[in-house]
Amino acid sequence: MQPIYSDIASQLLLLEAELRRLGQWQVKSPPTEALTSSEPFCVDTLTLPQWLQFVFLPRMQLLIKQEMPLPRQCGIAPIAEEFFRGNSDAATLVAILDSIDRRLQRR
């Protein structure tokens, strides 16, 4: 397995743990139609934490498990900065997303 896969897998675990710590982890999945939005990050149907939990994490985990090509850019950190603006508790979450963004770009 290429190092990028283990690096990203580790960061995804940190992301999940941070979402849980912030109380942003949901037990129940949103309706299927909310997950199939054609808008970037499902902005019309999900909150950013929901998108991270129910779309981003499962997709990235599948890519890693099957050693499929990973995206070269995600650009999630700037969106998280905007979503969590004024919430200093989310600084670690934004930093994790920034780390994922940077690692994917670095290859």
PDB file of C-alpha atoms in Angstrom:
ATOM      1  CA  MET A   1       0.000   0.000   0.000  1.00  0.00           C
ATOM      2  CA  GLN A   2       1.310   3.435  -0.915  1.00  0.00           C
ATOM      3  CA  PRO A   3       2.113   5.742   2.018  1.00  0.00           C
ATOM      4  CA  ILE A   4      -0.570   8.248   1.000  1.00  0.00           C
ATOM      5  CA  TYR A   5      -3.283   5.677   1.735  1.00  0.00           C
ATOM      6  CA  SER A   6      -2.134   5.098   5.306  1.00  0.00           C
ATOM      7  CA  ASP A   7      -1.553   8.827   5.827  1.00  0.00           C
ATOM      8  CA  ILE A   8      -5.072   9.729   4.695  1.00  0.00           C
ATOM      9  CA  ALA A   9      -6.614   6.792   6.587  1.00  0.00           C
ATOM     10  CA  SER A  10      -5.012   8.067   9.799  1.00  0.00           C
ATOM     11  CA  GLN A  11      -6.304  11.576   9.173  1.00  0.00           C
ATOM     12  CA  LEU A  12      -9.808  10.236   8.490  1.00  0.00           C
ATOM     13  CA  LEU A  13      -9.765   8.556  11.897  1.00  0.00           C
ATOM     14  CA  LEU A  14      -8.784  11.870  13.467  1.00  0.00           C
ATOM     15  CA  LEU A  15     -11.583  13.580  11.552  1.00  0.00           C
ATOM     16  CA  GLU A  16     -14.183  11.138  12.834  1.00  0.00           C
ATOM     17  CA  ALA A  17     -12.922  11.466  16.395  1.00  0.00           C
ATOM     18  CA  GLU A  18     -13.058  15.257  16.175  1.00  0.00           C
ATOM     19  CA  LEU A  19     -16.587  15.252  14.767  1.00  0.00           C
ATOM     20  CA  ARG A  20     -17.598  13.057  17.701  1.00  0.00           C
ATOM     21  CA  ARG A  21     -15.805  15.302  20.205  1.00  0.00           C
ATOM     22  CA  LEU A  22     -17.649  18.326  18.839  1.00  0.00           C
ATOM     23  CA  GLY A  23     -20.993  16.536  19.116  1.00  0.00           C
ATOM     24  CA  GLN A  24     -21.406  16.698  15.337  1.00  0.00           C
ATOM     25  CA  TRP A  25     -21.600  12.920  14.796  1.00  0.00           C
ATOM     26  CA  GLN A  26     -25.070  11.599  14.038  1.00  0.00           C
ATOM     27  CA  VAL A  27     -26.373   8.134  14.790  1.00  0.00           C
ATOM     28  CA  LYS A  28     -29.098   8.255  12.157  1.00  0.00           C
ATOM     29  CA  SER A  29     -28.312   8.770   8.480  1.00  0.00           C
ATOM     30  CA  PRO A  30     -30.108  11.524   6.564  1.00  0.00           C
ATOM     31  CA  PRO A  31     -32.676  10.435   3.947  1.00  0.00           C
ATOM     32  CA  THR A  32     -31.190   8.908   0.793  1.00  0.00           C
ATOM     33  CA  GLU A  33     -32.334  11.820  -1.357  1.00  0.00           C
ATOM     34  CA  ALA A  34     -30.334  14.207   0.843  1.00  0.00           C
ATOM     35  CA  LEU A  35     -27.197  12.192   0.095  1.00  0.00           C
ATOM     36  CA  THR A  36     -27.670  12.284  -3.660  1.00  0.00           C
ATOM     37  CA  SER A  37     -27.667  16.042  -4.124  1.00  0.00           C
ATOM     38  CA  SER A  38     -25.936  17.279  -7.251  1.00  0.00           C
ATOM     39  CA  GLU A  39     -24.659  20.396  -5.461  1.00  0.00           C
ATOM     40  CA  PRO A  40     -21.026  20.480  -4.282  1.00  0.00           C
ATOM     41  CA  PHE A  41     -20.753  19.215  -0.699  1.00  0.00           C
ATOM     42  CA  CYS A  42     -24.553  18.642  -0.797  1.00  0.00           C
ATOM     43  CA  VAL A  43     -24.930  22.216   0.438  1.00  0.00           C
ATOM     44  CA  ASP A  44     -28.604  22.214  -0.390  1.00  0.00           C
ATOM     45  CA  THR A  45     -29.461  19.114   1.648  1.00  0.00           C
ATOM     46  CA  LEU A  46     -26.794  18.537   4.331  1.00  0.00           C
ATOM     47  CA  THR A  47     -24.758  20.479   6.840  1.00  0.00           C
ATOM     48  CA  LEU A  48     -21.000  20.269   6.409  1.00  0.00           C
ATOM     49  CA  PRO A  49     -20.609  17.835   9.349  1.00  0.00           C
ATOM     50  CA  GLN A  50     -23.300  15.604   7.815  1.00  0.00           C
ATOM     51  CA  TRP A  51     -21.550  15.693   4.453  1.00  0.00           C
ATOM     52  CA  LEU A  52     -18.240  14.797   6.084  1.00  0.00           C
ATOM     53  CA  GLN A  53     -19.793  11.871   7.961  1.00  0.00           C
ATOM     54  CA  PHE A  54     -22.133  10.435   5.364  1.00  0.00           C
ATOM     55  CA  VAL A  55     -20.462  11.294   2.053  1.00  0.00           C
ATOM     56  CA  PHE A  56     -16.788  12.236   2.401  1.00  0.00           C
ATOM     57  CA  LEU A  57     -15.651   9.676   4.981  1.00  0.00           C
ATOM     58  CA  PRO A  58     -17.331   6.654   3.341  1.00  0.00           C
ATOM     59  CA  ARG A  59     -16.100   7.607  -0.144  1.00  0.00           C
ATOM     60  CA  MET A  60     -12.539   8.189   0.992  1.00  0.00           C
ATOM     61  CA  GLN A  61     -12.526   4.982   3.052  1.00  0.00           C
ATOM     62  CA  LEU A  62     -13.704   3.027   0.009  1.00  0.00           C
ATOM     63  CA  LEU A  63     -11.011   4.559  -2.201  1.00  0.00           C
ATOM     64  CA  ILE A  64      -8.375   3.677   0.383  1.00  0.00           C
ATOM     65  CA  LYS A  65      -9.652   0.142   0.932  1.00  0.00           C
ATOM     66  CA  GLN A  66      -9.662  -0.567  -2.799  1.00  0.00           C
ATOM     67  CA  GLU A  67      -6.453   1.427  -3.376  1.00  0.00           C
ATOM     68  CA  MET A  68      -8.195   3.481  -6.034  1.00  0.00           C
ATOM     69  CA  PRO A  69      -6.882   6.887  -7.109  1.00  0.00           C
ATOM     70  CA  LEU A  70      -7.477   9.563  -4.504  1.00  0.00           C
ATOM     71  CA  PRO A  71      -8.555  13.071  -5.464  1.00  0.00           C
ATOM     72  CA  ARG A  72      -5.689  15.491  -5.975  1.00  0.00           C
ATOM     73  CA  GLN A  73      -7.635  18.297  -4.332  1.00  0.00           C
ATOM     74  CA  CYS A  74     -10.547  18.490  -1.950  1.00  0.00           C
ATOM     75  CA  GLY A  75     -10.568  22.095  -0.793  1.00  0.00           C
ATOM     76  CA  ILE A  76     -12.613  21.238   2.274  1.00  0.00           C
ATOM     77  CA  ALA A  77     -10.710  23.326   4.832  1.00  0.00           C
ATOM     78  CA  PRO A  78     -11.829  26.725   3.434  1.00  0.00           C
ATOM     79  CA  ILE A  79     -15.440  25.557   3.420  1.00  0.00           C
ATOM     80  CA  ALA A  80     -15.086  24.342   7.012  1.00  0.00           C
ATOM     81  CA  GLU A  81     -13.552  27.676   8.029  1.00  0.00           C
ATOM     82  CA  GLU A  82     -16.609  29.438   6.659  1.00  0.00           C
ATOM     83  CA  PHE A  83     -19.096  26.945   8.107  1.00  0.00           C
ATOM     84  CA  PHE A  84     -17.540  27.119  11.584  1.00  0.00           C
ATOM     85  CA  ARG A  85     -16.764  30.854  11.528  1.00  0.00           C
ATOM     86  CA  GLY A  86     -16.929  32.171  15.081  1.00  0.00           C
ATOM     87  CA  ASN A  87     -16.731  28.684  16.623  1.00  0.00           C
ATOM     88  CA  SER A  88     -13.268  28.435  18.145  1.00  0.00           C
ATOM     89  CA  ASP A  89     -13.979  24.840  19.229  1.00  0.00           C
ATOM     90  CA  ALA A  90     -13.800  23.794  15.577  1.00  0.00           C
ATOM     91  CA  ALA A  91     -10.193  24.916  15.037  1.00  0.00           C
ATOM     92  CA  THR A  92      -8.860  21.370  15.357  1.00  0.00           C
ATOM     93  CA  LEU A  93     -11.427  20.065  12.879  1.00  0.00           C
ATOM     94  CA  VAL A  94     -10.447  22.728  10.355  1.00  0.00           C
ATOM     95  CA  ALA A  95      -6.770  21.882  10.903  1.00  0.00           C
ATOM     96  CA  ILE A  96      -7.425  18.185  10.231  1.00  0.00           C
ATOM     97  CA  LEU A  97      -9.246  19.040   7.015  1.00  0.00           C
ATOM     98  CA  ASP A  98      -6.408  21.358   6.003  1.00  0.00           C
ATOM     99  CA  SER A  99      -3.957  18.532   6.633  1.00  0.00           C
ATOM    100  CA  ILE A 100      -6.013  16.210   4.408  1.00  0.00           C
ATOM    101  CA  ASP A 101      -6.157  18.868   1.684  1.00  0.00           C
ATOM    102  CA  ARG A 102      -2.399  19.431   1.824  1.00  0.00           C
ATOM    103  CA  ARG A 103      -1.550  15.702   1.857  1.00  0.00           C
ATOM    104  CA  LEU A 104      -3.706  15.011  -1.195  1.00  0.00           C
ATOM    105  CA  GLN A 105      -2.024  17.852  -3.084  1.00  0.00           C
ATOM    106  CA  ARG A 106       1.467  16.745  -2.103  1.00  0.00           C
ATOM    107  CA  ARG A 107       1.178  13.162  -3.343  1.00  0.00           C
TER     108      ARG A 107
END
